[in-house]
XYZ file of C-alpha atoms in Angstrom:
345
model
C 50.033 -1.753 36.025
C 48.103 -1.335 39.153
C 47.575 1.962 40.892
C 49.995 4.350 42.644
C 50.549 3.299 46.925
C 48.459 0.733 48.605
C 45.130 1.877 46.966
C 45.061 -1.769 44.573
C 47.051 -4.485 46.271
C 47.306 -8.042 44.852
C 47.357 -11.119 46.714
C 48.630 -14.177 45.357
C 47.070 -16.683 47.444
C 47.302 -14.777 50.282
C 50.916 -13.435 50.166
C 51.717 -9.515 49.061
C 54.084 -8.919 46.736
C 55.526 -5.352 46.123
C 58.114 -4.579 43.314
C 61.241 -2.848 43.011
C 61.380 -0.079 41.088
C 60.206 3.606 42.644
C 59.129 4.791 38.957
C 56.816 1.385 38.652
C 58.928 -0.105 35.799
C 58.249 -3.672 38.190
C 54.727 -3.303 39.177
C 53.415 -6.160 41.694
C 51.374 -7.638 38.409
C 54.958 -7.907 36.625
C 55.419 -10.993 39.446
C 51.844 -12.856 38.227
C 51.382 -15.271 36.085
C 47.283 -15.755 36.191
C 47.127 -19.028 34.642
C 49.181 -20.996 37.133
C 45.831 -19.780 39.698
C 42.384 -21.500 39.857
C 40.917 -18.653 40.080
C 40.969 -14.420 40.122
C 39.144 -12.652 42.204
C 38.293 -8.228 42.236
C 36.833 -6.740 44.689
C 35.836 -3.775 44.005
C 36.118 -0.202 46.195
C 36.243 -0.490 50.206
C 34.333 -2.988 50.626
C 36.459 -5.260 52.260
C 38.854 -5.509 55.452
C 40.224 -8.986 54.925
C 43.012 -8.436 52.633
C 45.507 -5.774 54.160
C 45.484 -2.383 54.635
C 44.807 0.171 52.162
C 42.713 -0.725 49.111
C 40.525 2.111 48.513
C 40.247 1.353 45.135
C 40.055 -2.469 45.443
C 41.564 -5.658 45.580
C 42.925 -8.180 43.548
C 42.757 -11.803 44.442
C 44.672 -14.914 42.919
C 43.486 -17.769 44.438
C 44.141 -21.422 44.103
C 42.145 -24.516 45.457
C 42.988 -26.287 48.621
C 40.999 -29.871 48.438
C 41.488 -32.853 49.713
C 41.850 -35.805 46.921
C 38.691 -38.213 47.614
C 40.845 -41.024 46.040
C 44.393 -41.706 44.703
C 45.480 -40.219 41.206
C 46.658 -37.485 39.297
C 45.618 -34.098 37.356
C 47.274 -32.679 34.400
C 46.315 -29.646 32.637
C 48.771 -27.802 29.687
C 47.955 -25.192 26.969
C 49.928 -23.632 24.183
C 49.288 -20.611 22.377
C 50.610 -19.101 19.104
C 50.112 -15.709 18.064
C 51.509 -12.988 16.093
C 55.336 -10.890 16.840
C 56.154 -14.839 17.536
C 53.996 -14.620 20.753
C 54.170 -18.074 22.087
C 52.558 -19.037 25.447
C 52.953 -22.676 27.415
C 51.214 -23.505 30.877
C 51.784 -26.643 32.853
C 50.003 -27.703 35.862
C 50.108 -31.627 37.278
C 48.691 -32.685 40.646
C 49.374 -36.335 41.904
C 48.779 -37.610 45.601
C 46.321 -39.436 47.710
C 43.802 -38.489 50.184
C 46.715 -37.568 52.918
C 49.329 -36.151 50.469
C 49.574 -34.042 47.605
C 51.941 -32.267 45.476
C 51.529 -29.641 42.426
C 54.292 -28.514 40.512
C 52.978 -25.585 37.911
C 54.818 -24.277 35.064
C 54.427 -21.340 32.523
C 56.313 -19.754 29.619
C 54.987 -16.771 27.864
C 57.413 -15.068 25.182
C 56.732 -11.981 22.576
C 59.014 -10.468 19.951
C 59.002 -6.729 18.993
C 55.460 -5.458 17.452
C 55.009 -3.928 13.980
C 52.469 -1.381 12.699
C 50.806 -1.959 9.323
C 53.475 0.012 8.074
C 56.164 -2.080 8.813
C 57.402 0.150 11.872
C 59.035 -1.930 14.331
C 57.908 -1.083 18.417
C 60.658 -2.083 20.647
C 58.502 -3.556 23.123
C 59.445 -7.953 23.220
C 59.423 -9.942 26.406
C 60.135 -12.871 27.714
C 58.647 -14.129 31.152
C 58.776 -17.835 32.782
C 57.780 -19.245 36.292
C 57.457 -22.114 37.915
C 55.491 -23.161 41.494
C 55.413 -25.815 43.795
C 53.052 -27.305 46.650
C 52.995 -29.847 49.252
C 50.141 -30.772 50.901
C 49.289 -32.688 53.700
C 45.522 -33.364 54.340
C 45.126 -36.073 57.248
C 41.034 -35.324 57.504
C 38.276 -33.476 55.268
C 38.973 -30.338 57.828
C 42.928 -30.133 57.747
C 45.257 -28.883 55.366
C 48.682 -27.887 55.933
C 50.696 -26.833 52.578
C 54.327 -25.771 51.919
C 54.640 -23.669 48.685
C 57.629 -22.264 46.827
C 57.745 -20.201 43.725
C 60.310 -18.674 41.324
C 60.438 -16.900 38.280
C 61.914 -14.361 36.047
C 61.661 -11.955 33.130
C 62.762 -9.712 30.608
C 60.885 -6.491 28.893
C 61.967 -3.966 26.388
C 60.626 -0.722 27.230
C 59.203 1.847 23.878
C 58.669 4.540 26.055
C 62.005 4.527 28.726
C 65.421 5.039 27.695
C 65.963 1.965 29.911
C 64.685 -1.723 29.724
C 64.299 -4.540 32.638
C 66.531 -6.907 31.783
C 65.528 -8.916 35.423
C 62.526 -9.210 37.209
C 63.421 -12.524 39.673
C 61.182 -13.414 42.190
C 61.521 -15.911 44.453
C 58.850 -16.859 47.200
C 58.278 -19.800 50.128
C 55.126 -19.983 52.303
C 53.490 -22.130 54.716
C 49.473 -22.436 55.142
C 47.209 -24.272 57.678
C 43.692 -23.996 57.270
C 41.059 -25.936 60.016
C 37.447 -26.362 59.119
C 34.023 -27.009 61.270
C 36.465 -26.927 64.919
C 33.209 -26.435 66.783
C 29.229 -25.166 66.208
C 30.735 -21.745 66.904
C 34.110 -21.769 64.834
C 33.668 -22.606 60.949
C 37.075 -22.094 59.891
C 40.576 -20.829 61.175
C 43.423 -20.287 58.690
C 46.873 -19.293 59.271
C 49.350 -18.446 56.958
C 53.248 -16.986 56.907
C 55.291 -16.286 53.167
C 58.632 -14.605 52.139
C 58.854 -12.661 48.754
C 61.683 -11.374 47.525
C 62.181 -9.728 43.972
C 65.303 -9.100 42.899
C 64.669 -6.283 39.413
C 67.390 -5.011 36.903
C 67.027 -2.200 34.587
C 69.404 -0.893 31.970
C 70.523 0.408 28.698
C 72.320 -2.019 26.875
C 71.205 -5.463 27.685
C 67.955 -5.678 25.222
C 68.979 -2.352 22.873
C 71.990 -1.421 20.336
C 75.600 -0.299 22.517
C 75.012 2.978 24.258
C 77.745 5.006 25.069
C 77.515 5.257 28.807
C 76.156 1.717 29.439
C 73.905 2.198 33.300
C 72.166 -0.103 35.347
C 70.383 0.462 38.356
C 69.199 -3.244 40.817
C 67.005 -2.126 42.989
C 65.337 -5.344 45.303
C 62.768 -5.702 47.733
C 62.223 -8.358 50.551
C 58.684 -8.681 51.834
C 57.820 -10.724 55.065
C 54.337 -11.314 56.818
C 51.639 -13.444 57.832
C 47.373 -13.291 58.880
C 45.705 -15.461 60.882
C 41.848 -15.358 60.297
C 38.837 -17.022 62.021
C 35.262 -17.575 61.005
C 32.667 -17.760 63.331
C 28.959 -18.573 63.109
C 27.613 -16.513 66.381
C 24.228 -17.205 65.123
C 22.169 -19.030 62.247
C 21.934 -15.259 60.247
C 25.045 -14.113 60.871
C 28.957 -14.566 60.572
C 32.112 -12.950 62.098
C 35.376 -12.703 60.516
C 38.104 -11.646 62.969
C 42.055 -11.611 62.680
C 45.469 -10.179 62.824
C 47.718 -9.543 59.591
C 51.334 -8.290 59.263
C 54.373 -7.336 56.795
C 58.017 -6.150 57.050
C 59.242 -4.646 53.954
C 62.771 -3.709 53.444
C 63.958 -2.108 50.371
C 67.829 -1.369 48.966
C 69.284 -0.273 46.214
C 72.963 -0.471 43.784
C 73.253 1.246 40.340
C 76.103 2.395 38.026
C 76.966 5.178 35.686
C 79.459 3.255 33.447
C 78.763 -0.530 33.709
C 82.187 -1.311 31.693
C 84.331 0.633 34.506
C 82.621 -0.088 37.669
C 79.890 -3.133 37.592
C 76.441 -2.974 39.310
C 76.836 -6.296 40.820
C 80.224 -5.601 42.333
C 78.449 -2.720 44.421
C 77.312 -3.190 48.072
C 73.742 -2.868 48.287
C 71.743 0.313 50.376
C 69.198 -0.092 52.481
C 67.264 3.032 51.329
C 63.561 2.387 53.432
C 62.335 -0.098 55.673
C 58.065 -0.471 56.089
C 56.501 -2.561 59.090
C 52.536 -2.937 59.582
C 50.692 -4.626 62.254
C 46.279 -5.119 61.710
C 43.764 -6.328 63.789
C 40.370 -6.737 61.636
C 37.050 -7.973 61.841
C 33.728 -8.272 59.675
C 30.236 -9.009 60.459
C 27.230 -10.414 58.095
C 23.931 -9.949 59.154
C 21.100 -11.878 56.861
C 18.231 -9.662 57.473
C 15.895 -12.112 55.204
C 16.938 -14.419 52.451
C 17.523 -11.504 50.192
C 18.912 -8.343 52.129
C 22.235 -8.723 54.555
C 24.348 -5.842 55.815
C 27.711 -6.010 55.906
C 30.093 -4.219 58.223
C 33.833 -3.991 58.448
C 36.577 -2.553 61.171
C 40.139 -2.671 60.995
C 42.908 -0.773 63.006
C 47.007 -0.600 61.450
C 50.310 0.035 63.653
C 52.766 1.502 60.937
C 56.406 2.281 60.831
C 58.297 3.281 58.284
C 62.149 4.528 58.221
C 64.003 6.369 55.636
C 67.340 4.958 55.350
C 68.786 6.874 52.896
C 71.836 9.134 53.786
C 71.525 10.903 50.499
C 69.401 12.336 48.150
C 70.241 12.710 44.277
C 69.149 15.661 42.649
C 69.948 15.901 39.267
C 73.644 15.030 39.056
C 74.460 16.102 42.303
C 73.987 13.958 45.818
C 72.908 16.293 48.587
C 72.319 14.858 52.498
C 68.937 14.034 53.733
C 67.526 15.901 56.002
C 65.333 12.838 56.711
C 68.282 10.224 57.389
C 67.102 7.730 59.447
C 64.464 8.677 61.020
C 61.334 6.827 61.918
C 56.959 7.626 61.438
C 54.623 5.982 63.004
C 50.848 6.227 62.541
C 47.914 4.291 64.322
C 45.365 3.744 61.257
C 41.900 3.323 61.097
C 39.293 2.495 58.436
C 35.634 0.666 57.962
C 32.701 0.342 56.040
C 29.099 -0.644 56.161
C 27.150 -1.937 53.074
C 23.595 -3.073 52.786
C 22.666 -5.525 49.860
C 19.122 -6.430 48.689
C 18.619 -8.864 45.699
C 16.451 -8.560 42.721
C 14.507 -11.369 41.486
């Protein structure tokens, strides 16, 4: 489910996504689906200042290929899996283009009914999740790509151990990446890349269990914004330098209801309840001390802002005012590293 704050993030192909939910019903890995990816990468501990702020613990990377088609034609891959509690799982993922266009439409289904003990005692705990993905490419030379990607999906889960289920978990998501290789002797690569995700997450009482009494609902939503831009350099035949800038806007609101019958959720103007902004300058150096020991060092600085929007505060039953209403921290963050490596033959 990912750990609490920034101390795991998860990149999907480059862009963040955050959830919803402030008790973690919607964690970011409720938005994945790993088989529409090439490839998953961890990386493990701070041993990295590529991918964001944060990440003590580590980082999570979804990555898909970026190639440019030698010749004309077309790619299919599908799978389908049957399991037990009716699990059923479906994946497609077609690529057709030439060697200056491409697109890749991707596809997945994945769908579980309630589980059962060897007693016969039924868990409420079914789901239902689908998504599907998008990409055009344009790739006019071996060393330029320039892709448009869009992505949307959605979900259902019931919950064993909340008194409420998520009856939504809609994400929708459009990005833009350029990536230029072998520019000069000095710069290998430069990549740039901008995205929008926005996850839209319903949880309530009555939608996937039996009539409750006092049917509730609470929608919270959260729209995340941001962009890197990254260059590799080659200063010298044993080393490289990674440099670049990296930023996100986060805004976050909230609508619920006590008695969905009287007063709908969805007829409620949404609250803007906190609003995040972060601004990174980075860079990473490899130093090949012989064929088999390097040393790796890392630097990154973060502008943050965040604002607490909320007028309110609910405790228990009762709404009291916020002593924090609107008002703004900022912090000037700092972190690095420094690794050596030696390899064993």
């Amino acid at each position: 489910r990912g750990m609490a704050g920034s101390r795991l993030s998860l990149l999907l192909d480059g862009d963040l996504v955050l959830g919803g939910c402030g008790s973690r019903m919607d964690p970011p890995t409720a938005y994945v689906f790993p088989e529409t990816y090439d490839r998953i990468r961890l990386i493990k501990g701070p041993q990295t200042v590529l991918y964001g702020p944060g990440n003590s613990a580590g980082v999570v990377l979804f990555e898909r290929d970026h190639h440019r088609m030698t010749e004309p034609g077309w790619k299919f891959h599908g799978s389908a899996l049957g399991g037990s509690f009716g699990r059923n799982d479906e994946v497609l993922d077609i690529q057709d283009g030439t060697s200056d266009f491409y697109v890749r439409g991707m596809a997945s289904q994945s769908q579980q009914d309630n589980y059962e003990d060897g007693d016969g005692n039924e868990t409420h705990s079914a789901y239902d999740r689908w998504n599907t993905s998008l990409a055009l490419g344009w790739t006019p030379s071996d060393d330029v790509t320039l892709e448009l990607t869009g992505s949307r999906s959605d979900a259902e889960a019931a919950y064993a151990d909340r008194s409420m289920d998520g009856s939504k978990f809609a994400r929708d998501n459009i990005g833009v990446k350029l990536i230029l290789e072998n520019l000069s002797p000095l710069i290998k690569k430069l990549e740039a890349q901008a995205y929008y995700n926005y996850v839209d997450h319903v949880m309530d009482n009555y939608s996937l269990r039996g009539p409750a009494v006092m049917q509730m609902a609470s929608n919270p939503d959260r729209k995340t914004e941001g962009g890197r831009i990254i260059a590799t350099m080659v200063p010298t035949s044993s080393s490289e330098l990674i440099i670049g800038l990296d930023t996100q806007t986060n805004e976050h609101t909230n609508r619920s209801t006590s008695n969905q019958m009287m007063t709908r959720y969805q007829d409620a103007s949404r609250i803007k309840d906190a609003q995040f902004k972060q601004l990174g300058v980075f860079g990473e150096w490899t130093q090949h001390l012989t064929e088999s020991q390097r040393l790796i060092a890392g630097l990154r600085f973060d502008e943050w802002q965040a604002e607490d929007s909320r007028d309110t505060l609910k405790i228990g039953m009762a709404q009291v005012a916020n002593p924090n209403a609107n008002q703004e921290r900022k912090e000037n963050l700092s972190s690095g590293f420094i690794r050596y490596e030696k390899d064993l033959h």
